[in-house]
Amino acid sequence: RQSPLANQKVAEGSTVTIVVSTGPAKVNVPNLVGKSKEEADSILAGLGLEPDVSYTVDPAHVGKVVDQNPPAGTEVEEGSQVEIVVGRLP
């Protein structure tokens, strides 16, 4: 992005503004283990991350995140998928 626009004539000595992208924003993956699926979805959405949900039989943790990938603390690009594994009944 720039101002003035390309091919626009300006007086000598005028200020030209150019904005350069540094690429996608980076975010740290939060610890989601132990949180409900709904809470994990909400946290990920707030960080601009996409949940990739799968389920495993775990009667002691029904509806709760039991595993995630990438692990908490990993730096990823905004828009990345985070796999969450949610416990369910058999």
PDB file of C-alpha atoms in Angstrom:
ATOM      1  CA  ARG A   1       0.000   0.000   0.000  1.00  0.00           C
ATOM      2  CA  GLN A   2       1.239   3.460  -0.727  1.00  0.00           C
ATOM      3  CA  SER A   3       0.151   7.066  -0.749  1.00  0.00           C
ATOM      4  CA  PRO A   4       0.007   8.753  -3.187  1.00  0.00           C
ATOM      5  CA  LEU A   5      -1.058   5.977  -5.543  1.00  0.00           C
ATOM      6  CA  ALA A   6       1.191   4.562  -8.262  1.00  0.00           C
ATOM      7  CA  ASN A   7       1.738   6.815 -11.290  1.00  0.00           C
ATOM      8  CA  GLN A   8       0.297   9.813  -9.444  1.00  0.00           C
ATOM      9  CA  LYS A   9       2.404  12.950  -9.882  1.00  0.00           C
ATOM     10  CA  VAL A  10       3.574  14.804  -6.783  1.00  0.00           C
ATOM     11  CA  ALA A  11       5.691  17.858  -6.182  1.00  0.00           C
ATOM     12  CA  GLU A  12       9.387  17.339  -5.561  1.00  0.00           C
ATOM     13  CA  GLY A  13      10.024  17.074  -1.819  1.00  0.00           C
ATOM     14  CA  SER A  14       6.531  15.677  -1.101  1.00  0.00           C
ATOM     15  CA  THR A  15       6.111  12.882   1.412  1.00  0.00           C
ATOM     16  CA  VAL A  16       5.433   9.417   0.000  1.00  0.00           C
ATOM     17  CA  THR A  17       4.151   6.786   2.428  1.00  0.00           C
ATOM     18  CA  ILE A  18       4.800   3.091   1.748  1.00  0.00           C
ATOM     19  CA  VAL A  19       3.472   0.290   3.974  1.00  0.00           C
ATOM     20  CA  VAL A  20       5.351  -3.024   3.805  1.00  0.00           C
ATOM     21  CA  SER A  21       3.845  -6.279   5.063  1.00  0.00           C
ATOM     22  CA  THR A  22       5.910  -8.419   7.411  1.00  0.00           C
ATOM     23  CA  GLY A  23       3.694 -11.440   6.680  1.00  0.00           C
ATOM     24  CA  PRO A  24       0.980 -13.098   8.741  1.00  0.00           C
ATOM     25  CA  ALA A  25       0.800 -12.279  12.440  1.00  0.00           C
ATOM     26  CA  LYS A  26       2.234 -14.874  14.821  1.00  0.00           C
ATOM     27  CA  VAL A  27       0.387 -16.112  17.907  1.00  0.00           C
ATOM     28  CA  ASN A  28       1.267 -18.517  20.706  1.00  0.00           C
ATOM     29  CA  VAL A  29      -0.941 -21.594  20.999  1.00  0.00           C
ATOM     30  CA  PRO A  30      -2.645 -21.575  24.425  1.00  0.00           C
ATOM     31  CA  ASN A  31      -2.981 -24.561  26.751  1.00  0.00           C
ATOM     32  CA  LEU A  32      -6.426 -25.985  25.958  1.00  0.00           C
ATOM     33  CA  VAL A  33      -6.154 -29.323  27.807  1.00  0.00           C
ATOM     34  CA  GLY A  34      -8.875 -29.587  30.453  1.00  0.00           C
ATOM     35  CA  LYS A  35     -11.083 -26.914  28.888  1.00  0.00           C
ATOM     36  CA  SER A  36     -14.499 -27.664  27.424  1.00  0.00           C
ATOM     37  CA  LYS A  37     -14.734 -27.972  23.641  1.00  0.00           C
ATOM     38  CA  GLU A  38     -16.826 -24.793  23.537  1.00  0.00           C
ATOM     39  CA  GLU A  39     -14.301 -22.850  25.618  1.00  0.00           C
ATOM     40  CA  ALA A  40     -11.408 -24.105  23.460  1.00  0.00           C
ATOM     41  CA  ASP A  41     -13.282 -23.124  20.268  1.00  0.00           C
ATOM     42  CA  SER A  42     -13.907 -19.634  21.665  1.00  0.00           C
ATOM     43  CA  ILE A  43     -10.286 -19.140  22.765  1.00  0.00           C
ATOM     44  CA  LEU A  44      -8.962 -20.259  19.373  1.00  0.00           C
ATOM     45  CA  ALA A  45     -11.400 -18.016  17.493  1.00  0.00           C
ATOM     46  CA  GLY A  46     -10.312 -15.051  19.619  1.00  0.00           C
ATOM     47  CA  LEU A  47      -6.700 -15.663  18.585  1.00  0.00           C
ATOM     48  CA  GLY A  48      -7.537 -16.101  14.897  1.00  0.00           C
ATOM     49  CA  LEU A  49      -6.838 -19.855  14.981  1.00  0.00           C
ATOM     50  CA  GLU A  50      -8.981 -22.658  13.545  1.00  0.00           C
ATOM     51  CA  PRO A  51      -9.968 -25.701  15.630  1.00  0.00           C
ATOM     52  CA  ASP A  52      -9.561 -29.149  14.053  1.00  0.00           C
ATOM     53  CA  VAL A  53     -11.661 -31.328  16.347  1.00  0.00           C
ATOM     54  CA  SER A  54     -11.449 -35.082  16.775  1.00  0.00           C
ATOM     55  CA  TYR A  55     -12.867 -37.307  19.501  1.00  0.00           C
ATOM     56  CA  THR A  56     -11.573 -40.153  21.619  1.00  0.00           C
ATOM     57  CA  VAL A  57     -13.352 -42.438  24.070  1.00  0.00           C
ATOM     58  CA  ASP A  58     -12.590 -40.995  27.513  1.00  0.00           C
ATOM     59  CA  PRO A  59     -15.550 -41.313  29.922  1.00  0.00           C
ATOM     60  CA  ALA A  60     -13.659 -39.407  32.631  1.00  0.00           C
ATOM     61  CA  HIS A  61     -13.290 -36.316  30.415  1.00  0.00           C
ATOM     62  CA  VAL A  62     -16.472 -36.121  28.332  1.00  0.00           C
ATOM     63  CA  GLY A  63     -16.639 -32.821  26.457  1.00  0.00           C
ATOM     64  CA  LYS A  64     -13.162 -31.775  27.640  1.00  0.00           C
ATOM     65  CA  VAL A  65      -9.973 -31.327  25.620  1.00  0.00           C
ATOM     66  CA  VAL A  66      -7.613 -34.214  26.460  1.00  0.00           C
ATOM     67  CA  ASP A  67      -4.859 -33.472  23.928  1.00  0.00           C
ATOM     68  CA  GLN A  68      -3.822 -30.816  21.431  1.00  0.00           C
ATOM     69  CA  ASN A  69      -1.360 -30.284  18.620  1.00  0.00           C
ATOM     70  CA  PRO A  70       0.660 -28.129  18.334  1.00  0.00           C
ATOM     71  CA  PRO A  71       1.478 -28.043  22.048  1.00  0.00           C
ATOM     72  CA  ALA A  72       0.836 -24.995  24.230  1.00  0.00           C
ATOM     73  CA  GLY A  73       3.437 -22.278  23.766  1.00  0.00           C
ATOM     74  CA  THR A  74       4.163 -23.093  20.120  1.00  0.00           C
ATOM     75  CA  GLU A  75       4.288 -20.013  17.880  1.00  0.00           C
ATOM     76  CA  VAL A  76       2.103 -20.362  14.761  1.00  0.00           C
ATOM     77  CA  GLU A  77       0.789 -18.065  12.041  1.00  0.00           C
ATOM     78  CA  GLU A  78      -2.624 -16.530  12.553  1.00  0.00           C
ATOM     79  CA  GLY A  79      -5.189 -18.653  10.686  1.00  0.00           C
ATOM     80  CA  SER A  80      -3.400 -21.930  11.493  1.00  0.00           C
ATOM     81  CA  GLN A  81      -5.291 -25.030  12.584  1.00  0.00           C
ATOM     82  CA  VAL A  82      -4.923 -26.387  16.099  1.00  0.00           C
ATOM     83  CA  GLU A  83      -5.932 -30.012  16.562  1.00  0.00           C
ATOM     84  CA  ILE A  84      -7.925 -30.627  19.725  1.00  0.00           C
ATOM     85  CA  VAL A  85      -8.914 -34.098  20.897  1.00  0.00           C
ATOM     86  CA  VAL A  86     -12.122 -34.142  22.944  1.00  0.00           C
ATOM     87  CA  GLY A  87     -13.235 -36.912  25.280  1.00  0.00           C
ATOM     88  CA  ARG A  88     -16.545 -38.695  24.663  1.00  0.00           C
ATOM     89  CA  LEU A  89     -18.516 -41.663  25.933  1.00  0.00           C
ATOM     90  CA  PRO A  90     -18.116 -45.055  24.216  1.00  0.00           C
TER      91      PRO A  90
END
